[in-house]
Amino acid sequence: MDKVIIANNLSLSYSNDETIINKASFSINSGSFIFITGASGSGKSTLLKSLYGALKPKEGSLIVGGVELHGVSGSKLNFLRKHIGIVFQDYKLVKEWTIEKNIMLPLIINGYEKSITQNQVESLLKHVRLKHQAGKYPMELSGGEQQRVAMARALSHNPILILADEPTGNLDDYSSQLIWNLLEGANTQLKTTVIVVTHHIPEAMGVAYKHFHIEFGSIHEVN
Amino acid sequence: MKSIKNHLSLVIALLSILFSIQIFTIVDRSVIAYKDNLATNYSLVVVSNSALSEKTIIEADERINATIELSPDDVIQRLNTGMSTKNMELLKHTLPKFYKVKLKHYPSPGEIESVTKKLLANQSVTKVENFSQSHDTIYKLLLLFKNVVSLFAVSIFVITTLLIFKELRIWEFKHSERMSIMALFGAPTWLRSAVLFRLAITDALITSAVAFGLFVYMSSSPWILKQFEDIGIHIILFDPLYDFAILAGVAIFLSILLATLIVLGHKEEV
């Protein structure tokens, strides 16, 4: 099975501060569903940031989607990010754009034709049950609805990898369940690799998953 | 309303800069025109023991434009108290020669001194009257006027530049979130900053159009035209081609510089 992520002796830190992840080695198969857990401040989000290149490895090697992120150039990083979908706890939607335009963003960046973009956005809005809200702005939606927009945006360009940082952290049970369903659907139907950073794993998961736990700067798989 | 507000702050700041540039240009043109007027009316008087050719005087200094010999007839007429024609002729020949010397441009006090020295270097020249005292007063007044207006224009320029930098901070804050989000999905720098550059160029074009209208109105205003006519200055207040090209160029350059500084200063959130 193809490896979508390979980390070898990976160390991460912010500037010259204390090392947050210390010489971690792990790999993630393409099409798998991964949970990363750990206490607050253990380095879960830091690890996720390194996977989309917002934090460069201090030491060791980190290959994501075939791109070595140690000393990666801006253009290679942009190339990698075009194939990743990211979901944040605080949604990170562009406030001055309608939700339709927010979902379109990765498609525009990837240079899709207007007609394809339009069809894809329509289908995704239907998929996340927000078709009736297409022309609204993020601030006009509830937190759960905004996160569904963020999910639709992450899925719009059929990425090889979805990274989600506490995607249900701010949501009620109903909205959380919708988000888990969307992540499971992406993994089972589109074979997209999904990596979710969370404090707790939902009890009733509809997919097989792997669980990594971070403690004292090291990453280990939980069986 | 929000959209107008987005444009207004930069448009006003840019307009102030264009206004100060054009006012400085008008004052500069006025001073040059006034200097030309003064140069036409200003001349030195050279007194010589013997006749000097026009070539000799002109070659004394490259700033000398022309010379005219002053006829002594008027002086002799005033002395004519029953003198015979023969004595009159004799007196005419013994009187020194007077020459009016015109310069190419209105000289500075230093230039007058230099021209005077060069003319006096000729053995025949006994005196050069340069009317330096009255000339000095006019020249210094002219310089003072130009300096005061320059200072005023520079002050406006500095204040509005500070305003633009303040606007830069607001833009930075307003656009950095969107630029960071776009970067997360792999948008290249040009795409991330496209909105910013579009906004900057739009503001520059709006400012140029407003400045064009304002200066065209000013240059055809009867009241303003009369002020210049009263002091005998005829200048182009606003050249719709040349001046507009400079103003539009400055507005576009400044707004693109502003957008570029934001793009270069933008750091991805970690």
mmCIF file of N, CA, C and O in Angstrom, chain A residues 14 49 52 54-55 78 81-82 84 86 88 92-97 105-106 109 153 157, chain B residues 2 174-175 177-178 180-189 191-192 195 198 268-270:
data_model
loop_
_atom_site.group_PDB
_atom_site.id
_atom_site.type_symbol
_atom_site.label_atom_id
_atom_site.label_comp_id
_atom_site.label_asym_id
_atom_site.label_seq_id
_atom_site.Cartn_x
_atom_site.Cartn_y
_atom_site.Cartn_z
ATOM 1 N N TYR A 14 9.015 25.509 17.695
ATOM 2 C CA TYR A 14 8.774 26.882 17.220
ATOM 3 C C TYR A 14 10.051 27.667 17.470
ATOM 4 O O TYR A 14 10.525 27.726 18.594
ATOM 5 N N LYS A 49 0.250 20.950 11.810
ATOM 6 C CA LYS A 49 0.793 22.107 11.075
ATOM 7 C C LYS A 49 1.983 21.689 10.218
ATOM 8 O O LYS A 49 2.161 22.189 9.107
ATOM 9 N N TYR A 52 1.017 20.206 6.784
ATOM 10 C CA TYR A 52 0.698 21.074 5.632
ATOM 11 C C TYR A 52 1.747 22.180 5.444
ATOM 12 O O TYR A 52 1.530 23.162 4.735
ATOM 13 N N ALA A 54 3.110 24.430 7.452
ATOM 14 C CA ALA A 54 3.107 25.720 8.145
ATOM 15 C C ALA A 54 4.250 25.774 9.154
ATOM 16 O O ALA A 54 4.657 26.847 9.581
ATOM 17 N N LEU A 55 4.736 24.611 9.537
ATOM 18 C CA LEU A 55 5.886 24.527 10.444
ATOM 19 C C LEU A 55 6.869 23.537 9.829
ATOM 20 O O LEU A 55 6.531 22.368 9.605
ATOM 21 N N ASN A 78 3.203 25.013 -2.270
ATOM 22 C CA ASN A 78 1.916 25.358 -2.886
ATOM 23 C C ASN A 78 1.362 24.160 -3.662
ATOM 24 O O ASN A 78 0.168 23.870 -3.628
ATOM 25 N N ARG A 81 -0.042 21.706 -1.151
ATOM 26 C CA ARG A 81 -1.281 22.192 -0.518
ATOM 27 C C ARG A 81 -2.479 22.147 -1.464
ATOM 28 O O ARG A 81 -3.623 22.109 -1.010
ATOM 29 N N LYS A 82 -2.204 22.177 -2.764
ATOM 30 C CA LYS A 82 -3.302 22.082 -3.738
ATOM 31 C C LYS A 82 -3.961 20.709 -3.678
ATOM 32 O O LYS A 82 -5.049 20.514 -4.212
ATOM 33 N N ILE A 84 -4.276 19.007 -0.694
ATOM 34 C CA ILE A 84 -4.666 18.756 0.704
ATOM 35 C C ILE A 84 -5.918 19.579 1.012
ATOM 36 O O ILE A 84 -6.070 20.703 0.527
ATOM 37 N N ILE A 86 -7.947 21.147 4.338
ATOM 38 C CA ILE A 86 -7.715 21.377 5.769
ATOM 39 C C ILE A 86 -8.993 21.905 6.433
ATOM 40 O O ILE A 86 -9.689 22.759 5.863
ATOM 41 N N PHE A 88 -10.335 23.449 10.194
ATOM 42 C CA PHE A 88 -9.882 23.955 11.486
ATOM 43 C C PHE A 88 -11.045 24.055 12.470
ATOM 44 O O PHE A 88 -12.205 24.183 12.057
ATOM 45 N N LYS A 92 -11.856 29.028 9.724
ATOM 46 C CA LYS A 92 -11.014 29.800 8.793
ATOM 47 C C LYS A 92 -11.693 30.011 7.438
ATOM 48 O O LYS A 92 -11.149 29.685 6.382
ATOM 49 N N LEU A 93 -12.879 30.606 7.485
ATOM 50 C CA LEU A 93 -13.567 30.977 6.239
ATOM 51 C C LEU A 93 -13.277 32.452 5.957
ATOM 52 O O LEU A 93 -13.060 33.222 6.884
ATOM 53 N N VAL A 94 -13.275 32.810 4.679
ATOM 54 C CA VAL A 94 -13.051 34.222 4.325
ATOM 55 C C VAL A 94 -14.371 34.971 4.559
ATOM 56 O O VAL A 94 -15.368 34.711 3.884
ATOM 57 N N LYS A 95 -14.344 35.892 5.532
ATOM 58 C CA LYS A 95 -15.587 36.530 5.984
ATOM 59 C C LYS A 95 -16.278 37.359 4.908
ATOM 60 O O LYS A 95 -17.493 37.448 4.865
ATOM 61 N N GLU A 96 -15.480 37.980 4.028
ATOM 62 C CA GLU A 96 -16.091 38.881 3.039
ATOM 63 C C GLU A 96 -16.552 38.148 1.772
ATOM 64 O O GLU A 96 -16.993 38.784 0.824
ATOM 65 N N TRP A 97 -16.423 36.833 1.768
ATOM 66 C CA TRP A 97 -16.898 36.028 0.624
ATOM 67 C C TRP A 97 -18.142 35.246 1.026
ATOM 68 O O TRP A 97 -18.272 34.830 2.178
ATOM 69 N N LEU A 105 -12.892 28.242 -3.457
ATOM 70 C CA LEU A 105 -11.488 28.667 -3.355
ATOM 71 C C LEU A 105 -10.458 27.629 -3.844
ATOM 72 O O LEU A 105 -9.659 27.946 -4.741
ATOM 73 N N PRO A 106 -10.475 26.378 -3.341
ATOM 74 C CA PRO A 106 -9.458 25.422 -3.822
ATOM 75 C C PRO A 106 -9.596 25.128 -5.314
ATOM 76 O O PRO A 106 -8.599 24.856 -5.991
ATOM 77 N N ILE A 109 -7.988 28.004 -7.158
ATOM 78 C CA ILE A 109 -6.523 27.893 -7.039
ATOM 79 C C ILE A 109 -5.991 26.782 -7.953
ATOM 80 O O ILE A 109 -4.941 26.924 -8.575
ATOM 81 N N ARG A 153 -15.425 22.879 1.521
ATOM 82 C CA ARG A 153 -14.234 23.484 0.897
ATOM 83 C C ARG A 153 -13.076 22.485 0.885
ATOM 84 O O ARG A 153 -12.368 22.366 -0.116
ATOM 85 N N HIS A 157 -11.873 19.887 -4.045
ATOM 86 C CA HIS A 157 -10.897 19.608 -5.107
ATOM 87 C C HIS A 157 -10.402 18.163 -5.067
ATOM 88 O O HIS A 157 -9.329 17.854 -5.607
ATOM 89 N N LYS B 2 -20.111 50.506 2.634
ATOM 90 C CA LYS B 2 -18.866 49.918 3.135
ATOM 91 C C LYS B 2 -17.799 49.959 2.042
ATOM 92 O O LYS B 2 -16.626 50.241 2.297
ATOM 93 N N LYS B 174 -6.698 43.916 7.422
ATOM 94 C CA LYS B 174 -7.915 43.517 6.715
ATOM 95 C C LYS B 174 -7.689 42.365 5.732
ATOM 96 O O LYS B 174 -8.541 41.507 5.553
ATOM 97 N N HIS B 175 -6.527 42.385 5.099
ATOM 98 C CA HIS B 175 -6.299 41.410 4.031
ATOM 99 C C HIS B 175 -5.487 40.202 4.454
ATOM 100 O O HIS B 175 -5.444 39.215 3.732
ATOM 101 N N GLU B 177 -5.769 37.956 6.815
ATOM 102 C CA GLU B 177 -6.496 36.715 7.115
ATOM 103 C C GLU B 177 -6.851 35.975 5.816
ATOM 104 O O GLU B 177 -6.608 34.776 5.676
ATOM 105 N N ARG B 178 -7.404 36.740 4.853
ATOM 106 C CA ARG B 178 -7.776 36.110 3.586
ATOM 107 C C ARG B 178 -6.545 35.537 2.873
ATOM 108 O O ARG B 178 -6.576 34.426 2.343
ATOM 109 N N SER B 180 -3.786 34.512 4.236
ATOM 110 C CA SER B 180 -3.322 33.304 4.945
ATOM 111 C C SER B 180 -4.180 32.100 4.585
ATOM 112 O O SER B 180 -3.660 30.997 4.359
ATOM 113 N N ILE B 181 -5.502 32.324 4.522
ATOM 114 C CA ILE B 181 -6.408 31.219 4.183
ATOM 115 C C ILE B 181 -6.119 30.722 2.766
ATOM 116 O O ILE B 181 -6.054 29.517 2.519
ATOM 117 N N MET B 182 -5.917 31.661 1.847
ATOM 118 C CA MET B 182 -5.624 31.264 0.462
ATOM 119 C C MET B 182 -4.317 30.487 0.395
ATOM 120 O O MET B 182 -4.191 29.513 -0.358
ATOM 121 N N ALA B 183 -3.337 30.918 1.223
ATOM 122 C CA ALA B 183 -2.039 30.230 1.239
ATOM 123 C C ALA B 183 -2.184 28.782 1.719
ATOM 124 O O ALA B 183 -1.489 27.890 1.234
ATOM 125 N N LEU B 184 -3.119 28.559 2.635
ATOM 126 C CA LEU B 184 -3.331 27.198 3.161
ATOM 127 C C LEU B 184 -3.771 26.232 2.066
ATOM 128 O O LEU B 184 -3.573 25.030 2.168
ATOM 129 N N PHE B 185 -4.389 26.787 1.027
ATOM 130 C CA PHE B 185 -4.864 25.920 -0.061
ATOM 131 C C PHE B 185 -3.946 26.005 -1.287
ATOM 132 O O PHE B 185 -4.330 25.619 -2.371
ATOM 133 N N GLY B 186 -2.748 26.560 -1.071
ATOM 134 C CA GLY B 186 -1.727 26.532 -2.118
ATOM 135 C C GLY B 186 -1.798 27.646 -3.148
ATOM 136 O O GLY B 186 -1.221 27.511 -4.232
ATOM 137 N N ALA B 187 -2.479 28.752 -2.799
ATOM 138 C CA ALA B 187 -2.559 29.861 -3.764
ATOM 139 C C ALA B 187 -1.188 30.508 -3.913
ATOM 140 O O ALA B 187 -0.551 30.827 -2.903
ATOM 141 N N PRO B 188 -0.698 30.695 -5.148
ATOM 142 C CA PRO B 188 0.580 31.387 -5.320
ATOM 143 C C PRO B 188 0.456 32.861 -4.889
ATOM 144 O O PRO B 188 -0.665 33.385 -4.799
ATOM 145 N N THR B 189 1.587 33.494 -4.650
ATOM 146 C CA THR B 189 1.586 34.873 -4.123
ATOM 147 C C THR B 189 0.752 35.816 -4.985
ATOM 148 O O THR B 189 -0.009 36.634 -4.461
ATOM 149 N N LEU B 191 -1.824 35.287 -6.806
ATOM 150 C CA LEU B 191 -3.270 35.084 -6.659
ATOM 151 C C LEU B 191 -3.749 35.601 -5.292
ATOM 152 O O LEU B 191 -4.801 36.220 -5.177
ATOM 153 N N ARG B 192 -2.912 35.360 -4.250
ATOM 154 C CA ARG B 192 -3.252 35.814 -2.899
ATOM 155 C C ARG B 192 -3.358 37.325 -2.846
ATOM 156 O O ARG B 192 -4.182 37.890 -2.140
ATOM 157 N N VAL B 195 -6.399 40.612 -5.147
ATOM 158 C CA VAL B 195 -7.477 41.511 -4.676
ATOM 159 C C VAL B 195 -6.878 42.834 -4.206
ATOM 160 O O VAL B 195 -7.390 43.913 -4.520
ATOM 161 N N ARG B 198 -5.720 44.882 -7.128
ATOM 162 C CA ARG B 198 -6.866 45.402 -7.866
ATOM 163 C C ARG B 198 -7.446 46.621 -7.134
ATOM 164 O O ARG B 198 -7.741 47.637 -7.744
ATOM 165 N N GLU B 268 2.845 34.135 7.018
ATOM 166 C CA GLU B 268 1.830 33.119 7.233
ATOM 167 C C GLU B 268 1.712 32.820 8.720
ATOM 168 O O GLU B 268 2.726 32.717 9.415
ATOM 169 N N GLU B 269 0.461 32.730 9.190
ATOM 170 C CA GLU B 269 0.265 32.421 10.616
ATOM 171 C C GLU B 269 0.711 30.989 10.901
ATOM 172 O O GLU B 269 0.399 30.082 10.146
ATOM 173 N N VAL B 270 1.464 30.811 11.988
ATOM 174 C CA VAL B 270 1.904 29.456 12.382
ATOM 175 C C VAL B 270 1.228 29.091 13.698
ATOM 176 O O VAL B 270 1.140 29.900 14.581
#
